[in-house]
Short mmCIF file of C-alpha atoms and ligand atoms in Angstrom, two decimals:
data_model
loop_
_atom_site.label_atom_id
_atom_site.label_comp_id
_atom_site.label_asym_id
_atom_site.label_seq_id
_atom_site.Cartn_x
_atom_site.Cartn_y
_atom_site.Cartn_z
CA MET A 238 103.11 143.17 46.72
CA ALA A 239 100.96 143.14 43.59
CA ASP A 240 101.88 145.68 40.90
CA LEU A 241 99.21 148.31 41.49
CA SER A 242 100.23 150.50 38.56
CA GLN A 243 98.60 148.21 35.98
CA PRO A 244 94.80 148.05 35.63
CA PHE A 245 93.10 144.91 36.84
CA ASP A 246 90.02 143.35 35.27
CA VAL A 247 88.15 143.01 38.53
CA LEU A 248 89.00 144.61 41.86
CA VAL A 249 87.23 143.09 44.88
CA ILE A 250 87.00 145.08 48.12
CA GLY A 251 87.12 142.88 51.23
CA ALA A 252 88.11 139.25 51.72
CA GLY A 253 85.07 137.72 53.41
CA ASN A 254 82.73 135.10 52.03
CA ALA A 255 81.00 137.38 49.52
CA ALA A 256 84.30 138.76 48.25
CA LEU A 257 85.90 135.36 47.76
CA CYS A 258 82.81 133.96 46.03
CA ALA A 259 83.09 136.93 43.64
CA ALA A 260 86.84 136.55 43.21
CA ILE A 261 86.64 132.81 42.55
CA THR A 262 83.87 133.22 39.99
CA ALA A 263 85.53 136.15 38.24
CA SER A 264 88.83 134.23 38.08
CA GLN A 265 87.06 131.16 36.70
CA GLU A 266 85.62 133.46 34.02
CA GLY A 267 89.17 134.36 33.06
CA ALA A 268 89.43 137.77 34.75
CA ARG A 269 92.61 139.07 36.37
CA VAL A 270 91.48 139.73 39.93
CA LEU A 271 92.88 141.83 42.78
CA ILE A 272 91.41 141.56 46.29
CA ILE A 273 92.01 144.43 48.72
CA GLU A 274 91.64 143.47 52.38
CA TRP A 275 92.09 145.90 55.27
CA ALA A 276 92.80 143.25 57.91
CA PRO A 277 96.22 141.61 58.25
CA ARG A 278 96.46 138.10 56.83
CA GLU A 279 96.05 136.44 60.26
CA PHE A 280 92.70 138.21 60.79
CA ARG A 281 91.46 137.66 57.25
CA GLY A 282 87.98 136.37 56.57
CA GLY A 283 85.92 139.16 58.15
CA ASN A 284 82.75 138.12 59.92
CA SER A 285 82.58 135.08 57.68
CA ARG A 286 85.26 133.31 59.70
CA HIS A 287 82.95 133.32 62.73
CA THR A 288 80.14 131.45 60.99
CA ARG A 289 79.08 127.85 61.43
CA ASN A 290 76.34 127.05 58.95
CA ILE A 291 74.43 128.00 55.84
CA ARG A 292 70.68 127.69 55.25
CA TYR A 293 69.65 126.30 51.88
CA ALA A 294 66.57 124.80 50.26
CA HIS A 295 66.63 121.04 49.66
CA ALA A 296 64.13 118.35 48.69
CA GLU A 297 65.13 115.67 51.18
CA ALA A 298 67.43 114.66 54.01
CA THR A 299 71.10 114.33 53.05
CA ASP A 300 74.34 113.50 54.83
CA TYR A 301 74.27 117.07 56.18
CA VAL A 302 70.60 117.90 56.94
CA THR A 303 67.89 115.84 58.58
CA GLY A 304 64.88 116.56 56.34
CA PRO A 305 63.40 118.53 53.45
CA TYR A 306 63.22 122.33 53.37
CA SER A 307 61.43 123.70 50.32
CA VAL A 308 61.96 127.06 48.67
CA ASP A 309 58.36 127.89 49.63
CA GLU A 310 58.95 127.13 53.32
CA TYR A 311 62.17 129.16 53.22
CA TRP A 312 60.25 132.03 51.64
CA GLU A 313 57.52 131.81 54.32
CA ASP A 314 60.19 131.92 57.03
CA LEU A 315 61.81 134.95 55.43
CA LEU A 316 58.51 136.74 54.95
CA ARG A 317 57.60 136.19 58.59
CA VAL A 318 60.86 137.48 60.10
CA THR A 319 61.11 140.47 57.77
CA ALA A 320 57.39 141.30 58.06
CA GLY A 321 57.49 141.87 54.30
CA ARG A 322 60.55 144.15 54.30
CA THR A 323 62.26 142.23 51.53
CA ASN A 324 62.62 142.57 47.77
CA GLU A 325 60.59 139.55 46.71
CA ALA A 326 62.19 139.11 43.28
CA LEU A 327 65.74 139.21 44.66
CA ALA A 328 64.86 137.11 47.71
CA ARG A 329 63.18 134.38 45.65
CA MET A 330 66.15 134.33 43.31
CA VAL A 331 68.50 133.80 46.28
CA LEU A 332 66.34 131.06 47.79
CA GLU A 333 65.96 129.24 44.49
CA MET A 334 69.70 129.41 43.82
CA SER A 335 70.36 128.22 47.39
CA GLU A 336 69.59 124.62 46.40
CA ARG A 337 72.91 124.31 44.59
CA VAL A 338 75.05 126.36 46.97
CA PRO A 339 76.49 123.56 49.18
CA GLU A 340 77.43 121.66 46.03
CA TRP A 341 79.21 124.76 44.69
CA MET A 342 81.00 125.26 48.02
CA MET A 343 82.13 121.63 48.08
CA ARG A 344 83.56 122.05 44.58
CA GLN A 345 85.72 124.86 45.99
CA GLY A 346 86.98 122.58 48.78
CA VAL A 347 84.54 123.38 51.61
CA ARG A 348 83.54 120.38 53.75
CA PHE A 349 80.31 119.88 55.69
CA GLN A 350 79.66 117.70 58.71
CA PRO A 351 76.79 115.42 59.75
CA PRO A 352 73.78 117.17 61.36
CA LEU A 353 74.32 118.55 64.84
CA THR A 354 71.97 118.75 67.77
CA GLY A 355 72.04 121.81 70.00
CA THR A 356 70.05 124.74 71.26
CA LEU A 357 69.54 126.32 67.87
CA GLY A 358 67.96 123.19 66.37
CA LEU A 359 68.94 124.00 62.80
CA ALA A 360 69.73 120.43 61.74
CA ARG A 361 66.92 120.19 59.18
CA THR A 362 67.42 123.53 57.45
CA ASN A 363 71.13 124.37 57.76
CA ALA A 364 74.29 122.56 56.75
CA PHE A 365 77.21 122.98 59.18
CA PHE A 366 80.82 123.44 58.07
CA PHE A 367 83.30 120.81 59.10
CA GLY A 368 85.80 122.83 61.15
CA GLY A 369 83.55 125.91 61.33
CA GLY A 370 83.69 129.18 59.43
CA LYS A 371 87.43 129.58 59.63
CA THR A 372 88.07 126.27 57.90
CA MET A 373 85.37 127.11 55.35
CA MET A 374 87.07 130.43 54.63
CA ASN A 375 90.52 128.84 54.45
CA ALA A 376 89.17 126.52 51.74
CA LEU A 377 87.86 129.52 49.79
CA PHE A 378 91.19 131.34 50.24
CA ALA A 379 93.07 128.29 48.99
CA LYS A 380 90.83 128.12 45.93
CA THR A 381 91.17 131.86 45.31
CA GLU A 382 94.95 131.62 45.42
CA GLU A 383 94.99 128.48 43.27
CA LEU A 384 93.06 130.39 40.60
CA GLY A 385 95.69 133.12 40.61
CA ALA A 386 93.76 136.01 42.16
CA GLU A 387 96.07 138.37 44.04
CA ILE A 388 95.27 139.34 47.62
CA LEU A 389 96.62 142.48 49.23
CA TYR A 390 96.32 142.42 53.05
CA ASP A 391 96.74 145.39 55.43
CA ALA A 392 95.32 147.53 52.63
CA GLN A 393 92.39 149.84 53.30
CA VAL A 394 90.14 151.17 50.55
CA THR A 395 89.73 154.85 51.38
CA GLY A 396 88.19 156.26 48.21
CA LEU A 397 86.27 155.42 45.05
CA GLU A 398 86.39 157.79 42.12
CA ILE A 399 82.88 157.48 40.71
CA GLU A 400 81.57 159.33 37.67
CA GLY A 401 78.09 158.67 36.34
CA GLY A 402 77.85 155.24 37.97
CA CYS A 403 81.29 154.23 36.70
CA CYS A 404 84.18 153.64 39.07
CA LYS A 405 87.34 155.05 37.49
CA SER A 406 89.78 154.21 40.26
CA VAL A 407 90.04 152.97 43.81
CA SER A 408 92.20 154.63 46.47
CA VAL A 409 94.03 152.12 48.62
CA SER A 410 96.08 152.96 51.68
CA VAL A 411 99.05 150.66 52.33
CA ASP A 412 101.67 151.45 55.00
CA GLY A 413 100.48 155.05 55.13
CA GLU A 414 100.85 155.51 51.37
CA THR A 415 97.82 155.96 49.10
CA HIS A 416 97.76 154.18 45.73
CA ARG A 417 95.21 154.79 42.99
CA VAL A 418 94.33 151.46 41.46
CA SER A 419 92.21 151.08 38.37
CA ALA A 420 90.07 148.16 37.34
CA ARG A 421 87.51 147.58 34.62
CA ALA A 422 84.94 146.55 37.21
CA ILE A 423 84.77 146.51 40.99
CA VAL A 424 82.92 144.32 43.47
CA VAL A 425 82.32 145.99 46.82
CA ALA A 426 82.05 143.28 49.47
CA SER A 427 83.40 145.11 52.50
CA GLY A 428 80.67 144.12 54.96
CA GLY A 429 78.38 146.34 57.02
CA PHE A 430 79.29 149.17 59.41
CA GLU A 431 78.70 147.32 62.70
CA ALA A 432 82.22 148.09 63.93
CA ASN A 433 81.65 151.83 63.50
CA ILE A 434 80.16 152.96 66.81
CA GLU A 435 79.71 156.55 65.60
CA TRP A 436 77.64 155.34 62.65
CA LEU A 437 75.63 153.00 64.90
CA LYS A 438 74.76 156.07 66.97
CA GLU A 439 72.86 157.45 63.94
CA GLY A 440 70.37 154.67 64.50
CA TRP A 441 70.67 154.04 68.24
CA GLY A 442 71.94 157.26 69.82
CA GLU A 443 74.41 157.11 72.73
CA ALA A 444 73.21 153.58 73.58
CA ALA A 445 75.55 152.32 70.84
CA GLU A 446 78.55 153.08 73.10
CA ASN A 447 77.52 150.07 75.16
CA PHE A 448 77.15 147.65 72.27
CA LEU A 449 79.63 144.82 71.80
CA ILE A 450 80.51 143.84 68.25
CA ARG A 451 80.62 140.09 67.69
CA GLY A 452 82.70 140.25 64.54
CA THR A 453 85.65 141.95 62.89
CA PRO A 454 86.69 145.47 63.93
CA TYR A 455 87.44 146.21 60.25
CA ASN A 456 83.80 146.43 59.12
CA THR A 457 83.47 150.16 59.67
CA GLY A 458 81.51 150.78 56.49
CA GLY A 459 83.98 153.06 54.67
CA PRO A 460 83.23 151.86 51.12
CA LEU A 461 79.49 151.73 51.93
CA ARG A 462 79.56 155.36 53.03
CA ILE A 463 81.42 156.37 49.88
CA LEU A 464 78.82 154.63 47.68
CA LEU A 465 75.93 156.29 49.54
CA ASP A 466 77.63 159.69 49.37
CA ASN A 467 77.95 159.22 45.61
CA GLY A 468 74.24 158.66 45.16
CA ALA A 469 73.85 154.89 45.57
CA ARG A 470 70.36 154.10 46.78
CA PRO A 471 70.14 153.06 50.43
CA VAL A 472 68.16 150.03 51.64
CA SER A 473 66.97 149.31 55.20
CA ASP A 474 67.74 151.66 58.12
CA ALA A 475 70.65 152.60 60.36
CA ASP A 476 69.12 150.88 63.40
CA GLN A 477 68.36 147.58 61.64
CA CYS A 478 70.81 144.85 62.51
CA HIS A 479 71.15 141.33 63.80
CA ALA A 480 71.84 141.47 67.53
CA VAL A 481 71.90 138.72 70.15
CA PRO A 482 72.44 138.75 73.91
CA ILE A 483 76.08 138.07 74.69
CA ASP A 484 78.02 137.97 77.91
CA ALA A 485 78.73 141.52 79.06
CA ARG A 486 82.30 140.45 79.88
CA SER A 487 83.07 139.73 76.21
CA PRO A 488 85.66 141.76 74.28
CA LYS A 489 84.48 144.85 72.42
CA PHE A 490 85.16 143.21 69.02
CA ASP A 491 85.57 139.75 67.51
CA GLY A 492 84.31 137.65 70.45
CA GLY A 493 82.59 135.46 67.87
CA ILE A 494 80.13 132.70 68.50
CA ALA A 495 81.42 131.61 71.91
CA THR A 496 80.19 134.70 73.79
CA ARG A 497 76.49 134.04 73.24
CA VAL A 498 74.35 133.28 76.30
CA ASP A 499 71.57 130.81 75.53
CA CYS A 500 69.84 130.38 78.90
CA VAL A 501 67.23 133.14 78.46
CA ILE A 502 64.19 130.90 77.95
CA TYR A 503 64.90 129.04 81.21
CA SER A 504 65.62 132.24 83.13
CA ILE A 505 64.12 135.45 84.30
CA VAL A 506 65.85 138.45 82.73
CA VAL A 507 65.99 141.69 84.69
CA ASN A 508 67.37 145.09 83.76
CA LYS A 509 69.68 147.19 85.91
CA ASN A 510 66.67 148.27 87.99
CA ALA A 511 66.23 144.57 88.84
CA VAL A 512 62.84 144.33 87.10
CA ARG A 513 61.76 142.05 84.26
CA PHE A 514 60.90 143.64 80.92
CA HIS A 515 59.92 140.91 78.42
CA ASP A 516 58.40 137.43 78.25
CA GLU A 517 61.46 135.17 78.36
CA GLY A 518 59.46 132.12 77.28
CA GLU A 519 57.69 133.38 74.16
CA ASP A 520 59.04 130.67 71.88
CA ILE A 521 61.91 128.27 71.34
CA TRP A 522 65.33 129.93 71.49
CA PRO A 523 66.18 129.68 67.74
CA LYS A 524 63.11 131.78 67.04
CA ARG A 525 63.82 134.33 69.74
CA TYR A 526 67.56 134.75 70.26
CA ALA A 527 67.83 137.44 67.62
CA ILE A 528 65.25 139.71 69.29
CA TRP A 529 66.99 139.69 72.66
CA GLY A 530 69.99 141.72 71.54
CA ARG A 531 67.64 144.53 70.55
CA LEU A 532 65.58 144.14 73.75
CA VAL A 533 68.68 144.54 75.90
CA ALA A 534 69.77 147.48 73.73
CA ARG A 535 66.59 149.30 74.75
CA GLN A 536 67.12 148.83 78.49
CA PRO A 537 68.78 151.49 80.69
CA GLY A 538 72.55 151.27 80.38
CA GLN A 539 72.08 148.55 77.73
CA ILE A 540 72.63 145.84 80.30
CA ALA A 541 70.49 142.99 81.61
CA TYR A 542 70.96 139.90 83.76
CA ALA A 543 69.66 136.41 83.07
CA ILE A 544 69.04 134.58 86.34
CA ILE A 545 68.51 130.83 86.73
CA ASP A 546 68.65 128.40 89.59
CA ALA A 547 70.36 125.02 89.92
CA LYS A 548 67.50 123.23 88.10
CA SER A 549 68.35 124.94 84.80
CA GLN A 550 72.11 124.44 84.75
CA GLY A 551 73.06 122.06 81.93
CA LEU A 552 69.96 122.73 79.81
CA PHE A 553 71.71 125.13 77.42
CA MET A 554 75.02 125.49 75.59
CA PRO A 555 77.84 126.02 78.08
CA THR A 556 78.90 129.66 78.36
CA ILE A 557 82.47 130.84 77.83
CA TYR A 558 82.43 132.94 81.01
CA PRO A 559 81.39 131.26 84.27
CA ALA A 560 78.08 132.25 85.79
CA ILE A 561 78.12 134.53 88.82
CA GLU A 562 76.97 132.19 91.58
CA ALA A 563 75.34 132.72 94.98
CA ASP A 564 73.41 130.75 97.57
CA THR A 565 70.65 133.34 97.98
CA ILE A 566 68.95 135.82 95.67
CA ARG A 567 70.07 138.64 97.97
CA GLU A 568 73.71 137.57 97.71
CA LEU A 569 73.37 137.22 93.92
CA ALA A 570 71.91 140.74 93.71
CA GLU A 571 74.90 142.08 95.60
CA LYS A 572 77.34 140.29 93.34
CA LEU A 573 75.51 141.61 90.24
CA GLU A 574 75.35 145.08 91.84
CA LEU A 575 71.55 145.09 91.67
CA ASP A 576 69.17 146.45 94.32
CA ALA A 577 68.73 143.37 96.53
CA ASP A 578 65.27 144.37 97.81
CA VAL A 579 63.93 144.98 94.32
CA LEU A 580 65.41 141.77 92.92
CA GLY A 581 64.01 139.89 95.92
CA LYS A 582 60.54 141.27 95.15
CA THR A 583 60.87 140.53 91.42
CA VAL A 584 61.73 136.89 92.17
CA LYS A 585 59.04 136.57 94.87
CA ASP A 586 56.33 137.99 92.56
CA PHE A 587 57.49 135.80 89.71
CA ASN A 588 57.52 132.67 91.86
CA ALA A 589 54.04 133.49 93.17
CA GLY A 590 52.76 133.70 89.60
CA VAL A 591 54.18 130.37 88.39
CA GLN A 592 51.35 127.91 87.62
CA PRO A 593 51.65 124.13 88.00
CA GLY A 594 52.70 122.35 84.81
CA GLU A 595 54.93 119.72 83.25
CA PHE A 596 58.30 121.28 82.43
CA ASP A 597 59.83 120.23 79.09
CA ALA A 598 63.14 121.87 78.24
CA ALA A 599 63.00 120.79 74.61
CA GLN A 600 59.79 122.44 73.41
CA PRO A 601 57.25 125.09 74.41
CA ASP A 602 55.68 123.42 77.44
CA GLY A 603 52.94 125.86 78.39
CA CYS A 604 54.42 126.24 81.89
CA HIS A 605 53.40 129.84 82.49
CA THR A 606 52.83 132.58 85.01
CA GLN A 607 49.60 134.28 85.99
CA GLY A 608 49.21 137.80 87.36
CA VAL A 609 52.82 138.72 86.54
CA ASP A 610 53.68 141.53 84.15
CA PRO A 611 55.27 140.78 81.73
CA PRO A 612 54.07 137.17 81.75
CA LYS A 613 56.32 134.22 81.05
CA THR A 614 54.43 131.90 78.71
CA ASN A 615 56.65 128.79 78.62
CA TRP A 616 59.31 127.19 80.81
CA ALA A 617 58.15 129.18 83.85
CA ARG A 618 59.50 127.47 86.96
CA LYS A 619 60.00 128.90 90.42
CA LEU A 620 63.49 130.16 91.18
CA ASP A 621 63.83 128.25 94.43
CA THR A 622 66.77 125.86 94.20
CA PRO A 623 70.20 127.24 95.13
CA PRO A 624 72.76 127.91 93.98
CA TYR A 625 71.44 130.78 91.89
CA TYR A 626 73.34 131.89 88.79
CA GLY A 627 73.48 135.23 86.98
CA TYR A 628 74.83 136.10 83.54
CA PRO A 629 75.31 139.79 82.66
CA LEU A 630 74.09 140.47 79.11
CA ARG A 631 74.85 143.15 76.54
CA PRO A 632 73.66 143.58 72.95
CA GLY A 633 76.07 141.71 70.67
CA ILE A 634 75.82 143.24 67.21
CA THR A 635 76.32 140.65 64.49
CA PHE A 636 75.87 142.76 61.38
CA THR A 637 74.01 145.82 60.13
CA TYR A 638 71.40 145.90 57.37
CA LEU A 639 71.60 149.43 56.00
CA GLY A 640 73.23 148.98 52.62
CA VAL A 641 73.02 149.75 48.93
CA GLU A 642 70.23 148.74 46.61
CA VAL A 643 71.19 146.32 43.83
CA ASP A 644 69.49 144.68 40.87
CA GLU A 645 69.50 140.98 40.00
CA THR A 646 72.91 141.37 38.32
CA ALA A 647 74.35 142.70 41.65
CA ARG A 648 74.82 146.13 40.06
CA VAL A 649 74.51 149.00 42.53
CA LEU A 650 71.54 151.26 41.73
CA PHE A 651 72.03 155.01 41.70
CA GLY A 652 69.67 157.95 42.08
CA ALA A 653 65.91 158.39 42.01
CA ARG A 654 65.71 156.59 38.69
CA LYS A 655 67.48 153.53 40.06
CA LYS A 656 70.09 153.65 37.32
CA PRO A 657 72.25 150.51 37.40
CA ALA A 658 75.95 151.25 37.83
CA ASP A 659 78.17 150.73 34.83
CA ASN A 660 80.88 148.70 36.58
CA ILE A 661 80.13 148.71 40.32
CA PHE A 662 78.77 145.53 41.87
CA ALA A 663 77.95 144.76 45.50
CA ALA A 664 77.68 141.55 47.51
CA GLY A 665 77.26 140.35 51.09
CA GLU A 666 76.42 142.33 54.20
CA LEU A 667 76.79 145.57 52.27
CA MET A 668 73.63 144.76 50.28
CA ALA A 669 71.95 142.17 52.56
CA GLY A 670 69.29 144.79 53.41
CA ASN A 671 67.74 144.16 49.98
CA ILE A 672 66.65 140.76 51.31
CA LEU A 673 66.67 141.49 55.03
CA GLY A 674 64.97 144.82 55.69
CA GLN A 675 64.58 143.58 59.27
CA GLY A 676 64.62 140.30 61.24
CA TYR A 677 66.78 137.25 60.50
CA VAL A 678 66.73 133.55 59.80
CA GLY A 679 69.95 131.82 60.85
CA GLY A 680 72.26 130.91 57.99
CA LEU A 681 70.95 133.47 55.50
CA GLY A 682 73.87 135.92 55.79
CA LEU A 683 76.34 133.60 54.09
CA LEU A 684 73.78 132.53 51.52
CA ILE A 685 73.19 136.12 50.38
CA GLY A 686 76.98 136.59 50.15
CA ASN A 687 77.43 133.40 48.18
CA VAL A 688 74.67 134.03 45.65
CA PHE A 689 75.35 137.72 45.12
CA GLY A 690 79.10 137.24 45.33
CA ARG A 691 79.00 134.75 42.49
CA ILE A 692 76.63 136.87 40.42
CA ALA A 693 78.80 139.94 41.05
CA GLY A 694 81.97 138.03 40.10
CA GLU A 695 80.47 136.73 36.88
CA GLU A 696 78.94 140.05 35.87
CA ALA A 697 82.08 141.99 36.76
CA ALA A 698 84.21 139.61 34.67
CA ARG A 699 81.77 140.00 31.77
CA ARG A 700 81.83 143.78 32.13
CA ALA A 701 85.64 143.72 32.20
CA ALA A 702 85.77 141.66 29.02
CA ASN A 703 83.62 144.16 27.08
C1 FAD B 281 79.73 135.61 65.50
C2 FAD B 281 79.04 135.53 64.18
C3 FAD B 281 78.44 134.34 63.79
C4 FAD B 281 77.77 134.25 62.57
N1 FAD B 281 77.26 133.04 62.19
C5 FAD B 281 76.69 132.92 60.97
C6 FAD B 281 76.31 131.65 60.46
O1 FAD B 281 76.52 130.60 61.10
N2 FAD B 281 75.72 131.60 59.24
C7 FAD B 281 75.51 132.74 58.48
O2 FAD B 281 74.98 132.64 57.37
N3 FAD B 281 75.90 133.95 58.92
C8 FAD B 281 76.49 134.08 60.13
N4 FAD B 281 76.94 135.29 60.54
C9 FAD B 281 76.77 136.45 59.64
C10 FAD B 281 77.84 136.36 58.55
O3 FAD B 281 79.11 136.41 59.16
C11 FAD B 281 77.75 137.49 57.56
O4 FAD B 281 76.46 137.64 57.05
C12 FAD B 281 78.69 137.20 56.37
O5 FAD B 281 79.85 136.58 56.78
C13 FAD B 281 79.04 138.48 55.69
O6 FAD B 281 79.99 138.21 54.69
P1 FAD B 281 80.64 139.41 53.92
O7 FAD B 281 81.59 138.79 52.97
O8 FAD B 281 79.62 140.34 53.41
O9 FAD B 281 81.43 140.25 55.06
P2 FAD B 281 82.72 139.87 55.91
O10 FAD B 281 82.95 138.42 55.97
O11 FAD B 281 82.62 140.59 57.20
O12 FAD B 281 83.92 140.49 55.04
C14 FAD B 281 84.06 141.87 54.87
C15 FAD B 281 85.55 142.14 54.71
O13 FAD B 281 85.73 143.48 54.24
C16 FAD B 281 86.90 144.00 54.84
N5 FAD B 281 86.84 145.47 54.80
C17 FAD B 281 85.99 146.29 55.46
N6 FAD B 281 86.25 147.57 55.14
C18 FAD B 281 87.26 147.56 54.25
C19 FAD B 281 87.99 148.58 53.56
N7 FAD B 281 87.72 149.88 53.73
N8 FAD B 281 89.00 148.21 52.72
C20 FAD B 281 89.31 146.88 52.54
N9 FAD B 281 88.66 145.88 53.19
C21 FAD B 281 87.66 146.22 54.02
C22 FAD B 281 86.87 143.45 56.26
O14 FAD B 281 88.15 143.44 56.84
C23 FAD B 281 86.31 142.03 56.02
O15 FAD B 281 87.35 141.09 55.88
C24 FAD B 281 77.66 135.40 61.74
C25 FAD B 281 78.28 136.59 62.11
C26 FAD B 281 78.99 136.66 63.32
C27 FAD B 281 79.66 137.95 63.70
#
C-alpha cells in the first residue's frame, strides 16, 4: 500500500475515465499522484468500463467514423437535447477540444475500431473502442501505472477537510481504518450519485426504489455530497439523469450495456394497467431511447411492457433475456400478469387505428395510426402475426446530472459569489451537469470526462507546483 503519511502533489478521487485522464495529465506534468478508488481492483473503471464510444467533432470521414461532424453541428445537437440548459462557454470549449480527443486517447494506448452499423446509428459522429470500454480503461490504467501514479483500491473517500475553498486533507477508509491524506491539490472524479437510491428519492420519490442502475454500485455520490455541504455551487437537479428502458429482469446494479431493450419503436408499449401511454414511433431510436427510461419511471410501479409480433423479431439488437412468448395476446397477457381483457382491447383498438403504408424499419416511414390515443406516428403495424413477444421494462439509470459548478480551469466554484476553489478540481459525471442540464447525446459523457479530466490534471499539477 502507498505510504499515506507523506503529502502527495495531486490526489485523484475515483478511477474512472475522468480520474485517469486527470492522473495521466498530472503525472505527465511531473506531479506525484495518488488515486483513491473505492471499488476492488477487479471492478475498477466505474461506469466508464461499460462504455462503447465517444462523440467528437471532425472535419471528414476517417478510419473510425463515416463522415464529417462539425463543432457547430455538435453544438446544435447539444442545444436541442438540453433545451438550452447548458453553460455555453464551457460546452463550446469541450466541443472544440473534442477534435483532438481520439488522437490523445490513442497516444495513451486506446484503440478504435472501424465504424459499426447497428440500432443506434452513431457511425458518423462517434468513434467506437476496439474491445469496448473495459479495454479502453485497461489502456488508461496501464498508462497511469507506467507513469508512476499510485492507485489505492478498496479505499473509500469519506471526508474532505475544506477551509475557504482549500482542501487540507482527505479522509480515506481502508479495511475499516480511516487515514487522513494530504495533497497540494485534489481532483474529485467520483462519478454521480446514481447508485444511491435514497438520494435518487429526493428527485423521484419512492419510485426510485424500482429503478435499476446500469453502472457501478460505488457511485453513491459521497464526495459530491461533501462538496455541496461545504458550499460548492450545485448545477442541474436531483431528478435529471440519463435513463433508458432496460429489461426488468436485469440485476439491480452493473448490468451494463447488454440489458437495454431496443424494440420500442417497432412495438406497442403498455403500462401495468395494460394501456399505452406514449407514441412509440416518434423518431428513430437513437433520438428517443434516452426519453423512454424517464417515461417508464413515471408509470405506475415503474414498469412497462414492450409487445411485438413475429414480424418485428430480428429488426433490433438481440436482447440478453429471452422475450416472453405466446401464441395469443390473451396468453401473453397472462404470462406478463396483465389484465387480459384490457390488453386485448388495447391491441384491438391499436390495430383498428393502423393506416395502410409502406413499412421501413430503417427510417421514419410515416406508417401511423388514426383515432388512437396516444397516436403512433411511425412504424405502426398491426399486431396480428403470432407468436407474440413481450419484454418487461424498467428505468435503467445511466448517470445523474446534479453536480458541482466549475469554471474553465475545472476549479469547483463556491458560494453566491462563485469563488473558484484554491485547490479543488472536478471532472466527469460529478460536473457533467454544467454541460448537460438535461437531455443527452450519446458519447458525450466520456468526452466531458476526458476534457475536464485533462484540464483538472494539468491545473492541479500546476497548483501543486506553486
Ligand atoms: C451501461 C453504460 C453505458 C455507457 N455508454 C457510454 C458510451 O458509450 N459513451 C459515453 O460517452 N458514455 C457512456 N456512458 C456514460 C459514461 O459511463 C459516463 O459518463 C462516464 O464514464 C463517467 O466517467 P467518470 O470518470 O466521471 O465516472 P466513473 O467512470 O463512474 O468513475 C467514478 C469512480 O469513482 C469511484 N468512487 C465513487 N465514490 C467514491 C468514493 N467515495 N471514494 C473513492 N472512489 C469513489 C467509483 O468506484 C468509480 O470507479 C455509459 C454509462 C453506462 C452505465
